[in-house]
């Protein structure tokens, strides 16, 4: 008798037991302790502050003490250090956070620049590229660590009645949902997954061989499920409205705003406060700033109205073009915004200035940022590090000269310090005594007006034989870890020519010329079209402080192009109340986002 064949069975593979300390999302080398280094904030500009307030608060600013009263805040820098530095004052104080973090790898920091009809893409800077390397350097692991650190800080900043909205797409939404469940808590801390329809189906999107992707996800969490703020909106029923099958006229508050598909256009437009445009996501061509990831104001209007009240504090730490702050400003909320991109900060500043009646706000940097970042990167030899990035070699045997680049000697200003006239004098003296003909003076910042006196300084100190050049050390160098492998653009200080004319107590300023000192950074086709007659094509924005008091730049007048106003105003006018001599500081921002300052004195 033949033996029956026994079917072979595959034994299940054994696996090692893995214990998880708590429910959460895990990845290799996950860190749960967040560095909360605190850095001081430095106010670099105040906008829309009245003269009375400025005079009243001058003593506080000069002494370094906090200015009384609230000022909305626009902060440039890494939001991890910004949020950590905000904790001392704002832990448990922010009522609503909306963030739209980077979804995936890509050129989110790149933007289009247009000069004389020529358009090109301005690539991300080193500081911005480094942000992406840190975010995506190890793929999803590094992105999740980046978000983990920042969500911990956001949780600490939120008030007990606060809410957070996280804007994501399908690539990352499910991962971040698990992360937020871990940090904020699952239901009831998790409130809703909101679907935002991002546009109409047309063109390439409609022809794709797949289901059409036409929405993003917004995750909504609260700090305390028993006391969070939520202002539910209703659309009142139209007169005589009867529910389906009912004979009686409907009573009650009306349609929940989310149920607008049950109401027609006529019904909605009868309601006054809520129109169809304010309920549905409308076209935002009139809002566009040129920022690549800009979101509609109508989205933020819905969120801010629902989850905050007038006077509440709203924050966005990936602010981009500033939509959150612009809407918060219009709705009577206080706000804090930050971004790592200088272009984002500049775009946001211009956008806020376009809001009628915009309340005073401050533009801030993180003070001592250089020292903290250089220490973080483990750079012990500061001089050698800067020289490598500047492609210069080290020289020794001098007091003020640190390196040599070609035929030019190099002086490097101290970390987190301003290069002063006295410092330049010493450099020029040593150059003259040593027979040096050319010197590059590198600094993080320069004493106001130094560029204007450099020629007279050279003649007085070195008998015109030494040719100095002032060169800005870019903040981007702080993000460099390998100076041999990474390229940083150093910009010379630009030249600006401003003419002043006083008549009685009035002063008129005229911007006569502006020269970018590094035209090699412009595409050749743009350089070919530029001439001294169209210098203003390189100016993106300029502003004036007509009463500079050697402290913070106070933006008293500004001009910039908008979609409706294409031309830049080249003249500014101001009427003084009293006779006397005044310092006038002019700030010009070029198309690269670099500031050039000119200090003048006028008598009226």
Coordinates of C-alpha atoms in Angstrom, one line a residue, residues 41-447:
X41 CA 15.9 88.0 20.7
X42 CA 17.2 91.1 18.9
X43 CA 14.6 93.6 17.6
X44 CA 16.0 94.8 14.2
X45 CA 13.0 96.8 13.0
X46 CA 9.7 98.2 14.3
X47 CA 6.9 98.8 11.8
X48 CA 3.8 101.0 12.2
X49 CA 4.8 102.2 15.7
X50 CA 3.6 105.7 16.4
X51 CA 6.0 108.5 17.2
X52 CA 4.5 108.9 20.7
X53 CA 5.0 105.2 21.5
X54 CA 8.5 105.3 20.1
X55 CA 9.6 108.3 22.2
X56 CA 8.0 106.8 25.3
X57 CA 9.7 103.4 24.8
X58 CA 13.1 104.7 23.7
X59 CA 14.6 104.3 27.2
X60 CA 13.5 100.7 27.5
X61 CA 15.0 99.8 24.1
X62 CA 18.3 101.5 24.8
X63 CA 18.7 99.8 28.2
X64 CA 17.8 96.4 26.7
X65 CA 14.6 96.0 28.8
X66 CA 11.4 94.6 27.3
X67 CA 9.2 97.3 25.9
X68 CA 5.8 97.5 27.8
X69 CA 2.7 96.6 25.9
X70 CA 2.2 94.0 23.1
X71 CA 3.9 94.1 19.7
X72 CA 3.2 91.4 17.1
X73 CA 6.4 89.5 16.2
X74 CA 7.9 88.4 12.9
X75 CA 11.1 86.3 13.6
X76 CA 13.8 85.1 11.3
X77 CA 15.6 81.9 12.2
X78 CA 15.3 78.2 13.0
X79 CA 11.9 77.7 14.6
X80 CA 13.4 75.1 17.0
X81 CA 15.6 77.7 18.7
X82 CA 12.9 80.4 18.3
X83 CA 10.2 78.3 20.1
X84 CA 12.7 77.2 22.9
X85 CA 13.6 80.9 23.4
X86 CA 9.9 81.9 23.5
X87 CA 9.1 79.4 26.3
X88 CA 10.2 81.7 29.2
X89 CA 7.6 84.3 28.3
X90 CA 5.0 82.3 26.3
X91 CA 4.8 78.8 27.8
X92 CA 1.0 78.1 28.1
X93 CA 0.1 81.4 26.5
X94 CA -0.5 80.7 22.8
X95 CA -4.2 80.1 22.0
X96 CA -3.9 78.7 18.5
X97 CA -1.1 77.3 16.4
X98 CA -1.4 76.6 12.6
X99 CA 1.5 75.1 10.8
X100 CA 2.1 74.1 7.2
X101 CA 5.5 72.4 7.4
X102 CA 7.4 71.1 4.4
X103 CA 5.7 68.1 3.0
X104 CA 8.5 66.4 1.1
X105 CA 11.9 67.1 -0.5
X106 CA 11.9 69.8 -3.1
X107 CA 12.8 73.4 -3.7
X108 CA 10.3 75.0 -1.3
X109 CA 12.9 77.7 -0.5
X110 CA 13.4 78.6 -4.2
X111 CA 11.5 81.5 -5.7
X112 CA 11.1 83.3 -9.0
X113 CA 12.8 86.7 -9.4
X114 CA 11.8 89.0 -12.3
X115 CA 14.0 91.8 -13.5
X116 CA 13.5 93.8 -16.7
X117 CA 11.2 91.2 -18.1
X118 CA 13.7 88.4 -17.4
X119 CA 12.6 85.7 -14.9
X120 CA 14.8 83.2 -13.2
X121 CA 14.7 80.9 -10.2
X122 CA 16.6 82.1 -7.2
X123 CA 17.9 78.9 -5.6
X124 CA 17.8 78.1 -1.9
X125 CA 20.6 79.5 0.2
X126 CA 23.0 77.3 2.2
X127 CA 21.0 77.9 5.4
X128 CA 17.8 76.8 3.6
X129 CA 19.5 73.8 1.9
X130 CA 20.8 72.8 5.3
X131 CA 17.3 72.8 6.7
X132 CA 16.3 70.3 4.0
X133 CA 19.4 68.2 4.7
X134 CA 18.5 68.1 8.4
X135 CA 14.9 67.4 7.5
X136 CA 15.4 64.7 4.8
X137 CA 19.0 63.7 5.3
X138 CA 18.1 60.3 6.6
X139 CA 14.8 60.2 4.8
X140 CA 11.6 59.8 6.8
X141 CA 13.6 59.3 10.1
X142 CA 15.1 62.8 10.0
X143 CA 11.8 64.4 9.1
X144 CA 10.0 62.7 12.0
X145 CA 12.7 63.7 14.4
X146 CA 12.5 67.3 13.1
X147 CA 8.7 67.3 13.7
X148 CA 9.0 65.5 17.0
X149 CA 11.3 68.2 18.5
X150 CA 9.1 71.0 17.3
X151 CA 5.8 69.5 18.3
X152 CA 7.1 69.0 21.9
X153 CA 7.8 72.7 22.0
X154 CA 4.5 73.7 20.5
X155 CA 2.7 71.6 23.1
X156 CA 4.5 73.5 25.8
X157 CA 3.6 76.9 24.2
X158 CA -0.1 76.1 23.8
X159 CA -2.5 77.5 26.4
X160 CA -4.8 75.1 28.3
X161 CA -7.7 76.1 26.0
X162 CA -5.5 76.1 22.9
X163 CA -5.7 74.2 19.6
X164 CA -3.2 73.2 16.9
X165 CA -3.9 72.6 13.2
X166 CA -1.3 70.7 11.2
X167 CA -1.5 71.0 7.4
X168 CA -0.2 67.8 5.6
X169 CA -0.6 65.8 2.4
X170 CA -1.0 62.0 1.8
X171 CA 2.7 61.3 1.8
X172 CA 3.1 62.2 5.5
X173 CA -0.3 62.6 7.1
X174 CA -0.5 59.1 8.5
X175 CA 3.0 59.2 10.1
X176 CA 2.4 62.6 11.7
X177 CA -1.0 61.5 12.9
X178 CA 0.7 58.8 14.9
X179 CA 3.3 61.2 16.1
X180 CA 0.7 63.7 17.3
X181 CA -1.3 61.0 19.0
X182 CA 1.8 60.1 20.9
X183 CA 2.6 63.7 21.9
X184 CA -0.8 65.4 22.2
X185 CA -2.9 62.3 22.9
X186 CA -5.5 60.3 21.0
X187 CA -9.2 61.0 21.2
X188 CA -10.5 63.2 22.8
X189 CA -7.3 65.3 22.3
X190 CA -7.5 64.5 18.6
X191 CA -10.6 66.3 17.4
X192 CA -11.0 66.0 13.6
X193 CA -9.3 65.2 10.3
X194 CA -10.3 68.1 8.0
X195 CA -10.2 67.6 4.3
X196 CA -9.3 70.7 2.2
X197 CA -10.1 70.6 -1.4
X198 CA -7.1 72.2 -3.0
X199 CA -8.4 73.2 -6.5
X200 CA -10.4 72.4 -9.5
X201 CA -9.8 69.3 -11.6
X202 CA -8.5 70.5 -15.0
X203 CA -5.5 70.2 -17.4
X204 CA -2.8 67.6 -16.6
X205 CA -4.4 66.8 -13.3
X206 CA -7.6 65.7 -15.0
X207 CA -5.7 63.5 -17.5
X208 CA -3.5 61.6 -15.1
X209 CA -3.7 57.8 -15.3
X210 CA -4.8 57.5 -11.7
X211 CA -7.4 58.8 -9.2
X212 CA -7.1 62.5 -9.1
X213 CA -5.3 63.9 -6.0
X214 CA -7.4 66.9 -5.1
X215 CA -7.1 67.5 -1.4
X216 CA -4.8 68.0 1.6
X217 CA -5.4 67.0 5.2
X218 CA -5.5 69.2 8.2
X219 CA -5.2 67.5 11.6
X220 CA -6.9 69.2 14.5
X221 CA -5.8 68.6 18.1
X222 CA -6.5 70.4 21.4
X223 CA -4.5 70.7 24.6
X224 CA -7.4 70.2 27.0
X225 CA -10.6 68.5 25.6
X226 CA -12.7 69.9 28.5
X227 CA -12.1 73.6 27.8
X228 CA -10.9 74.3 24.3
X229 CA -12.1 77.2 22.3
X230 CA -14.5 76.5 19.4
X231 CA -16.9 79.0 17.9
X232 CA -19.3 77.1 15.8
X233 CA -20.7 78.9 12.8
X234 CA -24.2 78.6 11.3
X235 CA -25.8 79.9 8.2
X236 CA -29.4 81.0 9.1
X237 CA -32.3 79.4 7.3
X238 CA -33.8 81.5 4.6
X239 CA -37.3 82.9 5.3
X240 CA -40.0 80.3 4.9
X241 CA -37.6 77.4 4.7
X242 CA -39.1 74.0 5.5
X243 CA -37.1 70.8 6.0
X244 CA -37.7 68.0 3.6
X245 CA -41.1 66.4 4.5
X246 CA -41.9 69.0 7.2
X247 CA -45.0 71.2 7.0
X248 CA -43.7 73.6 9.7
X249 CA -41.2 76.3 9.0
X250 CA -37.7 75.2 10.3
X251 CA -36.5 76.7 13.5
X252 CA -33.1 76.8 15.0
X253 CA -29.7 78.4 14.3
X254 CA -29.6 77.2 10.7
X255 CA -27.2 75.1 8.7
X256 CA -23.8 74.3 10.3
X257 CA -21.3 76.0 8.1
X258 CA -19.9 72.7 7.1
X259 CA -23.2 71.7 5.6
X260 CA -23.3 74.5 3.0
X261 CA -23.9 72.0 0.1
X262 CA -27.5 71.9 1.4
X263 CA -27.9 75.6 0.8
X264 CA -27.9 77.3 -2.6
X265 CA -26.0 80.4 -3.6
X266 CA -29.1 82.7 -3.2
X267 CA -29.7 81.5 0.3
X268 CA -26.1 82.0 1.4
X269 CA -25.8 85.5 -0.2
X270 CA -28.8 86.6 1.8
X271 CA -27.0 86.2 5.1
X272 CA -24.8 89.2 5.3
X273 CA -22.0 88.0 7.7
X274 CA -21.4 84.8 5.8
X275 CA -21.3 84.9 2.0
X276 CA -20.5 82.0 -0.3
X277 CA -17.0 83.4 -0.8
X278 CA -16.3 83.3 2.9
X279 CA -17.6 79.7 3.3
X280 CA -16.1 78.0 0.3
X281 CA -12.4 78.1 -0.8
X282 CA -12.3 80.9 -3.3
X283 CA -9.8 81.7 -6.0
X284 CA -6.9 83.6 -4.4
X285 CA -5.3 85.2 -7.4
X286 CA -5.6 88.6 -5.7
X287 CA -3.7 87.3 -2.6
X288 CA -0.7 85.8 -4.4
X289 CA 2.7 87.1 -3.3
X290 CA 4.9 84.8 -5.4
X291 CA 5.6 82.5 -2.5
X292 CA 5.5 78.9 -3.8
X293 CA 3.6 77.3 -0.9
X294 CA 1.1 80.1 -0.2
X295 CA -2.3 79.1 1.2
X296 CA -5.7 80.8 0.8
X297 CA -6.8 83.4 3.4
X298 CA -10.2 81.8 3.4
X299 CA -8.8 78.6 4.9
X300 CA -7.1 80.4 7.7
X301 CA -10.2 82.6 8.2
X302 CA -12.3 79.6 9.0
X303 CA -9.7 78.1 11.3
X304 CA -8.9 81.3 13.2
X305 CA -12.5 82.3 13.6
X306 CA -13.4 78.8 14.9
X307 CA -10.6 78.3 17.4
X308 CA -9.7 81.7 18.8
X309 CA -11.4 84.9 20.0
X310 CA -10.5 88.5 19.4
X311 CA -7.3 89.4 21.3
X312 CA -6.1 85.8 21.5
X313 CA -2.5 84.9 20.5
X314 CA -2.1 83.0 17.2
X315 CA 1.2 81.5 16.0
X316 CA 2.7 80.0 12.8
X317 CA 6.3 78.8 13.0
X318 CA 6.5 77.9 9.3
X319 CA 4.9 81.1 8.1
X320 CA 6.0 81.2 4.5
X321 CA 4.2 84.1 2.9
X322 CA 2.5 85.1 6.2
X323 CA -1.1 84.1 5.5
X324 CA -1.7 83.2 9.1
X325 CA -0.5 86.5 10.5
X326 CA -2.3 88.5 7.7
X327 CA -5.7 86.9 8.6
X328 CA -5.0 87.1 12.3
X329 CA -4.3 90.8 11.9
X330 CA -7.5 91.4 10.0
X331 CA -9.5 89.4 12.6
X332 CA -8.2 91.3 15.6
X333 CA -5.9 88.6 17.0
X334 CA -2.3 89.0 18.2
X335 CA 0.3 86.9 16.4
X336 CA 3.8 85.5 16.3
X337 CA 5.3 84.2 13.1
X338 CA 8.7 82.8 12.1
X339 CA 10.5 81.3 9.2
X340 CA 14.0 80.2 8.3
X341 CA 13.7 81.8 4.8
X342 CA 14.8 85.4 4.6
X343 CA 12.6 85.7 1.5
X344 CA 9.6 84.5 3.5
X345 CA 10.2 87.1 6.2
X346 CA 10.6 89.9 3.6
X347 CA 7.5 88.7 1.7
X348 CA 5.5 88.6 5.0
X349 CA 6.7 92.1 6.0
X350 CA 5.5 93.6 2.7
X351 CA 2.2 91.7 2.9
X352 CA 1.5 93.1 6.4
X353 CA 2.3 96.6 5.3
X354 CA -0.4 96.3 2.7
X355 CA -3.1 95.7 5.4
X356 CA -4.9 99.0 6.2
X357 CA -4.6 99.8 9.8
X358 CA -2.1 97.1 10.5
X359 CA -1.0 97.3 14.2
X360 CA 2.6 97.8 15.2
X361 CA 4.9 94.7 14.8
X362 CA 8.5 93.9 15.3
X363 CA 11.0 92.1 13.0
X364 CA 13.4 90.1 15.2
X365 CA 16.5 87.9 14.9
X366 CA 17.9 85.6 17.5
X367 CA 20.7 87.5 19.2
X368 CA 24.0 85.6 19.8
X369 CA 22.8 83.2 17.1
X370 CA 26.3 83.1 15.6
X371 CA 28.0 82.0 18.8
X372 CA 25.4 79.3 19.5
X373 CA 25.4 77.9 16.0
X374 CA 29.2 77.9 15.7
X375 CA 29.4 76.1 19.1
X376 CA 26.7 73.6 18.0
X377 CA 28.7 72.8 14.8
X378 CA 31.8 72.2 16.9
X379 CA 33.9 74.8 15.1
X380 CA 36.8 75.5 17.4
X381 CA 38.9 77.5 15.0
X382 CA 36.6 80.4 13.9
X383 CA 39.2 82.2 11.8
X384 CA 40.3 79.1 9.9
X385 CA 36.6 78.2 9.3
X386 CA 35.7 81.6 7.7
X387 CA 38.9 81.7 5.7
X388 CA 38.1 78.3 4.2
X389 CA 34.6 79.3 3.2
X390 CA 36.0 82.6 1.7
X391 CA 38.6 80.5 -0.2
X392 CA 41.5 82.4 1.5
X393 CA 44.7 81.1 3.1
X394 CA 45.8 81.7 6.7
X395 CA 48.6 84.2 7.3
X396 CA 50.4 84.8 10.6
X397 CA 52.6 87.5 12.0
X398 CA 50.0 90.3 11.8
X399 CA 47.8 91.9 14.4
X400 CA 44.7 92.6 12.4
X401 CA 45.2 90.6 9.2
X402 CA 44.1 87.0 9.2
X403 CA 44.4 85.7 5.7
X404 CA 45.1 86.3 2.0
X405 CA 43.0 85.8 -1.1
X406 CA 44.9 86.3 -4.3
X407 CA 46.6 89.7 -3.9
X408 CA 44.2 90.9 -1.2
X409 CA 44.7 90.5 2.5
X410 CA 41.7 89.5 4.7
X411 CA 40.6 90.8 8.1
X412 CA 37.7 88.9 9.8
X413 CA 35.5 90.7 12.4
X414 CA 34.7 89.0 15.7
X415 CA 31.8 86.6 16.1
X416 CA 28.5 88.4 16.8
X417 CA 30.2 91.8 16.7
X418 CA 29.9 95.0 14.7
X419 CA 32.9 96.1 12.6
X420 CA 33.5 99.7 13.7
X421 CA 35.2 102.7 12.2
X422 CA 38.0 102.3 14.8
X423 CA 38.5 98.7 13.8
X424 CA 38.8 99.6 10.1
X425 CA 41.3 102.4 11.1
X426 CA 43.6 99.8 12.8
X427 CA 43.4 97.5 9.8
X428 CA 44.3 100.3 7.3
X429 CA 47.2 101.4 9.5
X430 CA 48.7 97.9 9.6
X431 CA 48.1 97.5 5.8
X432 CA 49.9 100.9 5.2
X433 CA 52.8 100.0 7.5
X434 CA 53.2 96.5 5.9
X435 CA 53.0 97.7 2.3
X436 CA 49.7 96.0 1.7
X437 CA 47.7 97.5 -1.2
X438 CA 44.3 95.8 -0.9
X439 CA 42.3 94.3 2.0
X440 CA 38.9 92.7 2.4
X441 CA 37.2 93.4 5.7
X442 CA 34.7 90.7 6.5
X443 CA 32.0 91.2 9.2
X444 CA 28.7 90.0 10.4
X445 CA 27.5 93.6 10.7
X446 CA 29.0 97.0 10.1
X447 CA 28.7 100.3 12.0

